[in-house]
PDB file of C-alpha atoms in Angstrom:
ATOM      1  CA  LYS A   1      22.439   7.193   1.026  1.00 71.00           C
ATOM      2  CA  GLN A   2      21.456  10.082  -1.189  1.00 82.00           C
ATOM      3  CA  GLU A   3      23.086  13.393  -0.208  1.00 91.00           C
ATOM      4  CA  VAL A   4      21.543  16.744  -1.030  1.00 95.00           C
ATOM      5  CA  THR A   5      23.489  19.994  -0.850  1.00 96.00           C
ATOM      6  CA  GLN A   6      22.155  23.537  -0.817  1.00 97.00           C
ATOM      7  CA  ILE A   7      24.547  26.454  -1.060  1.00 91.00           C
ATOM      8  CA  PRO A   8      24.609  29.129   0.243  1.00 91.00           C
ATOM      9  CA  ALA A   9      23.108  28.441   3.643  1.00 93.00           C
ATOM     10  CA  ALA A  10      21.813  32.005   3.844  1.00 95.00           C
ATOM     11  CA  LEU A  11      21.329  34.889   1.447  1.00 95.00           C
ATOM     12  CA  SER A  12      19.736  38.325   1.345  1.00 96.00           C
ATOM     13  CA  VAL A  13      18.339  40.034  -1.717  1.00 96.00           C
ATOM     14  CA  PRO A  14      16.654  43.406  -2.273  1.00 97.00           C
ATOM     15  CA  GLU A  15      12.945  43.334  -2.971  1.00 98.00           C
ATOM     16  CA  GLY A  16      12.167  42.964  -6.653  1.00 97.00           C
ATOM     17  CA  GLU A  17      15.251  40.952  -7.537  1.00 97.00           C
ATOM     18  CA  ASN A  18      14.909  37.428  -8.860  1.00 96.00           C
ATOM     19  CA  LEU A  19      15.916  34.680  -6.443  1.00 96.00           C
ATOM     20  CA  VAL A  20      17.931  31.709  -7.635  1.00 96.00           C
ATOM     21  CA  LEU A  21      18.372  28.789  -5.243  1.00 97.00           C
ATOM     22  CA  ASN A  22      20.510  25.804  -6.132  1.00 96.00           C
ATOM     23  CA  CYS A  23      20.311  22.199  -5.018  1.00 96.00           C
ATOM     24  CA  SER A  24      22.667  19.356  -5.924  1.00 95.00           C
ATOM     25  CA  PHE A  25      22.295  15.647  -5.291  1.00 92.00           C
ATOM     26  CA  THR A  26      24.763  12.799  -5.450  1.00 89.00           C
ATOM     27  CA  ASP A  27      22.775  10.066  -7.164  1.00 80.00           C
ATOM     28  CA  SER A  28      21.231  10.817 -10.541  1.00 74.00           C
ATOM     29  CA  ALA A  29      18.892   7.846 -10.133  1.00 77.00           C
ATOM     30  CA  ILE A  30      16.366   9.906  -8.204  1.00 79.00           C
ATOM     31  CA  TYR A  31      12.626   9.499  -8.510  1.00 84.00           C
ATOM     32  CA  ASN A  32      11.097  12.890  -7.805  1.00 90.00           C
ATOM     33  CA  LEU A  33      12.486  16.136  -6.444  1.00 93.00           C
ATOM     34  CA  GLN A  34      10.515  18.516  -4.277  1.00 95.00           C
ATOM     35  CA  TRP A  35      10.996  22.059  -3.041  1.00 97.00           C
ATOM     36  CA  PHE A  36       9.513  23.135   0.281  1.00 97.00           C
ATOM     37  CA  ARG A  37       9.179  26.407   2.099  1.00 97.00           C
ATOM     38  CA  GLN A  38       9.409  26.632   5.874  1.00 97.00           C
ATOM     39  CA  ASP A  39       8.633  29.681   7.972  1.00 95.00           C
ATOM     40  CA  PRO A  40      10.217  29.948  11.448  1.00 92.00           C
ATOM     41  CA  GLY A  41       8.633  27.506  13.880  1.00 89.00           C
ATOM     42  CA  LYS A  42       6.202  26.210  11.261  1.00 92.00           C
ATOM     43  CA  GLY A  43       5.802  23.040   9.234  1.00 93.00           C
ATOM     44  CA  LEU A  44       6.739  22.369   5.630  1.00 95.00           C
ATOM     45  CA  THR A  45       4.807  23.900   2.755  1.00 94.00           C
ATOM     46  CA  SER A  46       5.228  22.097  -0.549  1.00 94.00           C
ATOM     47  CA  LEU A  47       6.072  24.492  -3.373  1.00 96.00           C
ATOM     48  CA  LEU A  48       6.803  22.330  -6.388  1.00 96.00           C
ATOM     49  CA  LEU A  49       7.339  18.666  -7.111  1.00 94.00           C
ATOM     50  CA  ILE A  50       9.233  17.689 -10.252  1.00 94.00           C
ATOM     51  CA  GLN A  51       8.851  14.142 -11.437  1.00 91.00           C
ATOM     52  CA  SER A  52      11.975  12.400 -12.687  1.00 88.00           C
ATOM     53  CA  SER A  53      10.650  12.439 -16.250  1.00 90.00           C
ATOM     54  CA  GLN A  54      10.112  16.200 -16.172  1.00 91.00           C
ATOM     55  CA  ARG A  55      12.629  18.996 -16.609  1.00 93.00           C
ATOM     56  CA  GLU A  56      10.704  21.765 -14.897  1.00 95.00           C
ATOM     57  CA  GLN A  57       7.596  22.810 -13.036  1.00 95.00           C
ATOM     58  CA  THR A  58       6.023  26.239 -12.699  1.00 96.00           C
ATOM     59  CA  SER A  59       3.594  27.789 -10.264  1.00 96.00           C
ATOM     60  CA  GLY A  60       2.984  31.514 -10.374  1.00 97.00           C
ATOM     61  CA  ARG A  61       6.279  33.299  -9.702  1.00 97.00           C
ATOM     62  CA  LEU A  62       8.034  30.006  -8.971  1.00 98.00           C
ATOM     63  CA  ASN A  63       9.857  27.840 -11.459  1.00 98.00           C
ATOM     64  CA  ALA A  64      11.899  24.771 -10.617  1.00 97.00           C
ATOM     65  CA  SER A  65      14.145  22.913 -13.023  1.00 96.00           C
ATOM     66  CA  LEU A  66      15.678  19.478 -12.792  1.00 95.00           C
ATOM     67  CA  ASP A  67      18.809  18.228 -14.542  1.00 93.00           C
ATOM     68  CA  LYS A  68      19.368  14.645 -13.518  1.00 90.00           C
ATOM     69  CA  SER A  69      22.515  14.206 -15.599  1.00 89.00           C
ATOM     70  CA  SER A  70      24.314  16.943 -13.689  1.00 91.00           C
ATOM     71  CA  GLY A  71      22.601  16.208 -10.379  1.00 92.00           C
ATOM     72  CA  ARG A  72      21.132  19.676 -10.010  1.00 94.00           C
ATOM     73  CA  SER A  73      17.857  21.449  -9.426  1.00 96.00           C
ATOM     74  CA  THR A  74      17.244  25.181  -9.378  1.00 96.00           C
ATOM     75  CA  LEU A  75      14.359  27.111  -7.864  1.00 97.00           C
ATOM     76  CA  TYR A  76      13.672  30.521  -9.391  1.00 97.00           C
ATOM     77  CA  ILE A  77      11.457  33.032  -7.620  1.00 97.00           C
ATOM     78  CA  ALA A  78      10.671  36.004  -9.822  1.00 97.00           C
ATOM     79  CA  ALA A  79      10.367  39.540  -8.483  1.00 98.00           C
ATOM     80  CA  SER A  80      11.007  38.635  -4.861  1.00 97.00           C
ATOM     81  CA  GLN A  81       8.848  40.117  -2.101  1.00 97.00           C
ATOM     82  CA  PRO A  82       9.436  40.462   1.653  1.00 97.00           C
ATOM     83  CA  GLY A  83       6.839  37.719   2.124  1.00 97.00           C
ATOM     84  CA  ASP A  84       9.201  35.325   0.344  1.00 98.00           C
ATOM     85  CA  SER A  85      11.547  35.476   3.340  1.00 98.00           C
ATOM     86  CA  ALA A  86      11.756  31.921   4.639  1.00 98.00           C
ATOM     87  CA  THR A  87      13.911  28.806   4.537  1.00 98.00           C
ATOM     88  CA  TYR A  88      13.704  26.816   1.316  1.00 98.00           C
ATOM     89  CA  LEU A  89      14.390  23.087   1.458  1.00 98.00           C
ATOM     90  CA  CYS A  90      15.180  20.843  -1.446  1.00 97.00           C
ATOM     91  CA  ALA A  91      14.486  17.121  -1.077  1.00 95.00           C
ATOM     92  CA  ASP A  92      14.710  14.159  -3.388  1.00 91.00           C
ATOM     93  CA  TYR A  93      12.964  10.827  -3.283  1.00 90.00           C
ATOM     94  CA  TYR A  94      14.936   7.620  -3.280  1.00 84.00           C
ATOM     95  CA  GLY A  95      14.386   3.978  -2.357  1.00 81.00           C
ATOM     96  CA  ASN A  96      11.359   3.031  -0.230  1.00 82.00           C
ATOM     97  CA  ASN A  97       9.932   6.473  -0.966  1.00 86.00           C
ATOM     98  CA  ARG A  98      12.339   8.115   1.460  1.00 89.00           C
ATOM     99  CA  LEU A  99      13.171  11.791   1.314  1.00 93.00           C
ATOM    100  CA  ALA A 100      16.713  13.122   1.469  1.00 93.00           C
ATOM    101  CA  PHE A 101      16.665  16.764   2.554  1.00 96.00           C
ATOM    102  CA  GLY A 102      19.219  19.461   1.981  1.00 97.00           C
ATOM    103  CA  LYS A 103      20.042  21.756   4.884  1.00 96.00           C
ATOM    104  CA  GLY A 104      18.106  24.604   3.301  1.00 97.00           C
ATOM    105  CA  ASN A 105      18.637  28.129   2.038  1.00 97.00           C
ATOM    106  CA  GLN A 106      17.599  30.807   4.532  1.00 97.00           C
ATOM    107  CA  VAL A 107      16.369  33.737   2.454  1.00 98.00           C
ATOM    108  CA  VAL A 108      15.772  37.316   3.548  1.00 98.00           C
ATOM    109  CA  VAL A 109      14.174  39.733   1.093  1.00 98.00           C
ATOM    110  CA  ILE A 110      15.005  43.284   2.070  1.00 97.00           C
ATOM    111  CA  PRO A 111      12.230  45.855   1.500  1.00 96.00           C
TER     112      PRO A 111
ATOM    113  CA  ASP B   1      -8.671  16.697   0.487  1.00 67.00           C
ATOM    114  CA  THR B   2      -4.872  16.594   0.724  1.00 71.00           C
ATOM    115  CA  GLU B   3      -4.654  17.460   4.380  1.00 92.00           C
ATOM    116  CA  VAL B   4      -2.656  15.805   7.114  1.00 96.00           C
ATOM    117  CA  THR B   5      -3.668  16.941  10.584  1.00 97.00           C
ATOM    118  CA  GLN B   6      -1.591  16.785  13.747  1.00 97.00           C
ATOM    119  CA  THR B   7      -2.572  17.315  17.358  1.00 98.00           C
ATOM    120  CA  PRO B   8      -1.655  18.952  19.596  1.00 97.00           C
ATOM    121  CA  LYS B   9       0.033  21.938  17.985  1.00 97.00           C
ATOM    122  CA  HIS B  10       2.148  22.549  21.056  1.00 97.00           C
ATOM    123  CA  LEU B  11       3.076  20.250  23.924  1.00 97.00           C
ATOM    124  CA  VAL B  12       5.097  20.890  27.049  1.00 97.00           C
ATOM    125  CA  MET B  13       5.955  17.851  29.141  1.00 95.00           C
ATOM    126  CA  GLY B  14       8.188  16.929  32.016  1.00 92.00           C
ATOM    127  CA  MET B  15      10.776  14.206  31.799  1.00 92.00           C
ATOM    128  CA  THR B  16       8.610  11.784  33.792  1.00 90.00           C
ATOM    129  CA  ASN B  17       5.405  12.366  31.829  1.00 91.00           C
ATOM    130  CA  LYS B  18       3.768  10.149  29.259  1.00 96.00           C
ATOM    131  CA  LYS B  19       2.129  11.874  26.312  1.00 97.00           C
ATOM    132  CA  SER B  20       1.099  11.068  22.760  1.00 98.00           C
ATOM    133  CA  LEU B  21       1.172  12.862  19.444  1.00 98.00           C
ATOM    134  CA  LYS B  22      -1.534  12.172  16.920  1.00 98.00           C
ATOM    135  CA  CYS B  23      -1.546  12.328  13.134  1.00 98.00           C
ATOM    136  CA  GLU B  24      -4.492  11.724  10.819  1.00 98.00           C
ATOM    137  CA  GLN B  25      -5.059  11.596   7.070  1.00 97.00           C
ATOM    138  CA  HIS B  26      -8.115  10.702   5.007  1.00 93.00           C
ATOM    139  CA  MET B  27      -6.512  10.435   1.581  1.00 94.00           C
ATOM    140  CA  GLY B  28      -6.409   6.652   1.584  1.00 93.00           C
ATOM    141  CA  HIS B  29      -2.626   6.721   1.849  1.00 94.00           C
ATOM    142  CA  ARG B  30      -0.945   3.484   2.895  1.00 94.00           C
ATOM    143  CA  ALA B  31       2.364   4.901   4.105  1.00 95.00           C
ATOM    144  CA  MET B  32       2.808   7.218   7.073  1.00 96.00           C
ATOM    145  CA  TYR B  33       5.973   8.806   8.433  1.00 97.00           C
ATOM    146  CA  TRP B  34       7.279  10.479  11.574  1.00 98.00           C
ATOM    147  CA  TYR B  35      10.057  13.054  11.334  1.00 98.00           C
ATOM    148  CA  LYS B  36      11.922  15.031  13.986  1.00 98.00           C
ATOM    149  CA  GLN B  37      13.232  18.486  13.201  1.00 97.00           C
ATOM    150  CA  LYS B  38      15.572  20.459  15.426  1.00 97.00           C
ATOM    151  CA  ALA B  39      15.994  24.190  14.995  1.00 93.00           C
ATOM    152  CA  LYS B  40      17.838  25.205  11.838  1.00 91.00           C
ATOM    153  CA  LYS B  41      18.213  21.571  10.741  1.00 95.00           C
ATOM    154  CA  PRO B  42      16.369  19.586   8.075  1.00 96.00           C
ATOM    155  CA  PRO B  43      13.785  16.985   9.109  1.00 97.00           C
ATOM    156  CA  GLU B  44      15.153  13.595  10.107  1.00 97.00           C
ATOM    157  CA  LEU B  45      13.163  10.447   9.440  1.00 96.00           C
ATOM    158  CA  MET B  46      12.223   8.484  12.553  1.00 98.00           C
ATOM    159  CA  PHE B  47       9.687   5.837  11.530  1.00 97.00           C
ATOM    160  CA  VAL B  48       7.800   4.608   8.477  1.00 95.00           C
ATOM    161  CA  TYR B  49       4.588   2.628   8.553  1.00 96.00           C
ATOM    162  CA  SER B  50       3.703   0.682   5.474  1.00 94.00           C
ATOM    163  CA  TYR B  51       0.204  -0.797   5.254  1.00 94.00           C
ATOM    164  CA  GLU B  52      -0.126  -0.289   9.020  1.00 95.00           C
ATOM    165  CA  LYS B  53       3.055  -2.185   9.807  1.00 95.00           C
ATOM    166  CA  LEU B  54       6.284  -0.634  11.007  1.00 96.00           C
ATOM    167  CA  SER B  55       8.711  -0.938   8.115  1.00 94.00           C
ATOM    168  CA  ILE B  56      11.507   1.466   9.032  1.00 93.00           C
ATOM    169  CA  ASN B  57      12.874   2.483  12.434  1.00 95.00           C
ATOM    170  CA  GLU B  58      15.854   4.761  12.069  1.00 94.00           C
ATOM    171  CA  SER B  59      17.449   3.596  15.327  1.00 94.00           C
ATOM    172  CA  VAL B  60      15.154   5.768  17.387  1.00 97.00           C
ATOM    173  CA  PRO B  61      15.422   5.449  21.205  1.00 97.00           C
ATOM    174  CA  SER B  62      12.715   3.317  22.807  1.00 96.00           C
ATOM    175  CA  ARG B  63      11.330   6.305  24.698  1.00 97.00           C
ATOM    176  CA  PHE B  64       9.597   7.029  21.381  1.00 98.00           C
ATOM    177  CA  SER B  65       6.982   4.403  20.566  1.00 98.00           C
ATOM    178  CA  PRO B  66       4.997   4.622  17.322  1.00 98.00           C
ATOM    179  CA  GLU B  67       1.620   3.066  16.746  1.00 97.00           C
ATOM    180  CA  CYS B  68      -0.625   2.792  13.703  1.00 97.00           C
ATOM    181  CA  PRO B  69      -4.112   1.726  14.901  1.00 96.00           C
ATOM    182  CA  ASN B  70      -5.623   1.958  11.414  1.00 94.00           C
ATOM    183  CA  SER B  71      -4.777   3.168   7.947  1.00 91.00           C
ATOM    184  CA  SER B  72      -5.775   6.771   8.725  1.00 96.00           C
ATOM    185  CA  LEU B  73      -4.195   7.267  12.108  1.00 97.00           C
ATOM    186  CA  LEU B  74      -0.638   7.394  13.388  1.00 98.00           C
ATOM    187  CA  ASN B  75       0.404   7.972  16.980  1.00 98.00           C
ATOM    188  CA  LEU B  76       3.735   8.652  18.623  1.00 98.00           C
ATOM    189  CA  HIS B  77       3.836   7.748  22.299  1.00 98.00           C
ATOM    190  CA  LEU B  78       6.368   9.604  24.388  1.00 97.00           C
ATOM    191  CA  HIS B  79       7.766   8.484  27.723  1.00 96.00           C
ATOM    192  CA  ALA B  80      10.713   9.577  29.853  1.00 94.00           C
ATOM    193  CA  LEU B  81      11.936  12.075  27.284  1.00 95.00           C
ATOM    194  CA  GLN B  82      15.025  14.209  27.647  1.00 96.00           C
ATOM    195  CA  PRO B  83      15.315  17.975  27.119  1.00 96.00           C
ATOM    196  CA  GLU B  84      17.270  17.312  23.919  1.00 96.00           C
ATOM    197  CA  ASP B  85      14.138  15.668  22.495  1.00 97.00           C
ATOM    198  CA  SER B  86      12.546  19.094  22.268  1.00 97.00           C
ATOM    199  CA  ALA B  87      11.843  19.645  18.583  1.00 97.00           C
ATOM    200  CA  LEU B  88       9.191  19.979  15.907  1.00 98.00           C
ATOM    201  CA  TYR B  89       7.651  16.582  15.158  1.00 98.00           C
ATOM    202  CA  LEU B  90       6.274  16.240  11.665  1.00 98.00           C
ATOM    203  CA  CYS B  91       3.964  13.604  10.295  1.00 98.00           C
ATOM    204  CA  ALA B  92       3.613  12.814   6.599  1.00 96.00           C
ATOM    205  CA  SER B  93       1.723  10.374   4.429  1.00 95.00           C
ATOM    206  CA  SER B  94       2.037   9.063   0.896  1.00 94.00           C
ATOM    207  CA  GLN B  95      -0.037   6.880  -1.371  1.00 92.00           C
ATOM    208  CA  SER B  96       2.520   4.096  -1.257  1.00 86.00           C
ATOM    209  CA  PRO B  97       5.814   3.390   0.504  1.00 82.00           C
ATOM    210  CA  ALA B  98       7.292   1.692  -2.532  1.00 77.00           C
ATOM    211  CA  GLY B  99       9.933   2.992  -4.902  1.00 72.00           C
ATOM    212  CA  GLY B 100      10.247   6.758  -4.757  1.00 72.00           C
ATOM    213  CA  GLY B 101       7.537   8.209  -6.901  1.00 80.00           C
ATOM    214  CA  TYR B 102       4.853   9.037  -4.345  1.00 89.00           C
ATOM    215  CA  GLU B 103       4.636  12.533  -2.955  1.00 91.00           C
ATOM    216  CA  GLN B 104       4.714  12.871   0.806  1.00 94.00           C
ATOM    217  CA  TYR B 105       2.141  15.228   2.266  1.00 94.00           C
ATOM    218  CA  PHE B 106       3.181  16.884   5.507  1.00 96.00           C
ATOM    219  CA  GLY B 107       1.170  17.944   8.513  1.00 96.00           C
ATOM    220  CA  PRO B 108       1.778  21.256  10.319  1.00 96.00           C
ATOM    221  CA  GLY B 109       3.771  19.594  13.082  1.00 97.00           C
ATOM    222  CA  THR B 110       3.712  19.443  16.874  1.00 98.00           C
ATOM    223  CA  ARG B 111       6.124  21.696  18.731  1.00 97.00           C
ATOM    224  CA  LEU B 112       7.360  19.648  21.703  1.00 98.00           C
ATOM    225  CA  THR B 113       9.176  21.128  24.667  1.00 97.00           C
ATOM    226  CA  VAL B 114      10.588  18.813  27.335  1.00 97.00           C
ATOM    227  CA  THR B 115      11.294  20.477  30.674  1.00 95.00           C
TER     228      THR B 115
END
């Protein structure tokens, strides 16, 4: 089974700093990789999906990269804001369209 | 429309009750999923329906009973639950269950509390 690791489990950054969240996966034969945001007690909000043939995706202040050869993906959030405080989950798609989730990065942006 | 809806948003039930969770999508997707998420943990896959047939059951206790009446609707019937079953239940759908290239779209979830 695919394993996805996100380190650190929690981090705090001052407002305005760029956020860098890392995700690693064990099997380079992934299909797609997706980043989600989850606010406390809420469902999952899809941020970016990177197809296996792509190296990165961008949406506004968010940029996600994918390096299959090294088994890594990185989510960059530029100029962080207090509203970016949430848990960020990385997940990759493997056989039978299943999702393997990391345990998440809990982010606090300090005003 | 890329929306997956779930009802109810919140549910409180006793251990002897029978209740159901409902999930609906109108994107023409042929795969639907149930996940369970405990606090501060990632979602865990429970069931997958592929073309309205149950294709994956991740060894879920029989007190959880899924049903897919048609291609747009997915139910999760609950009976004789335990307090440890309290969690956020998420539904998702994707265009196809095959391979791994089809994005899953998630609903907002049902927050279940078992008393």
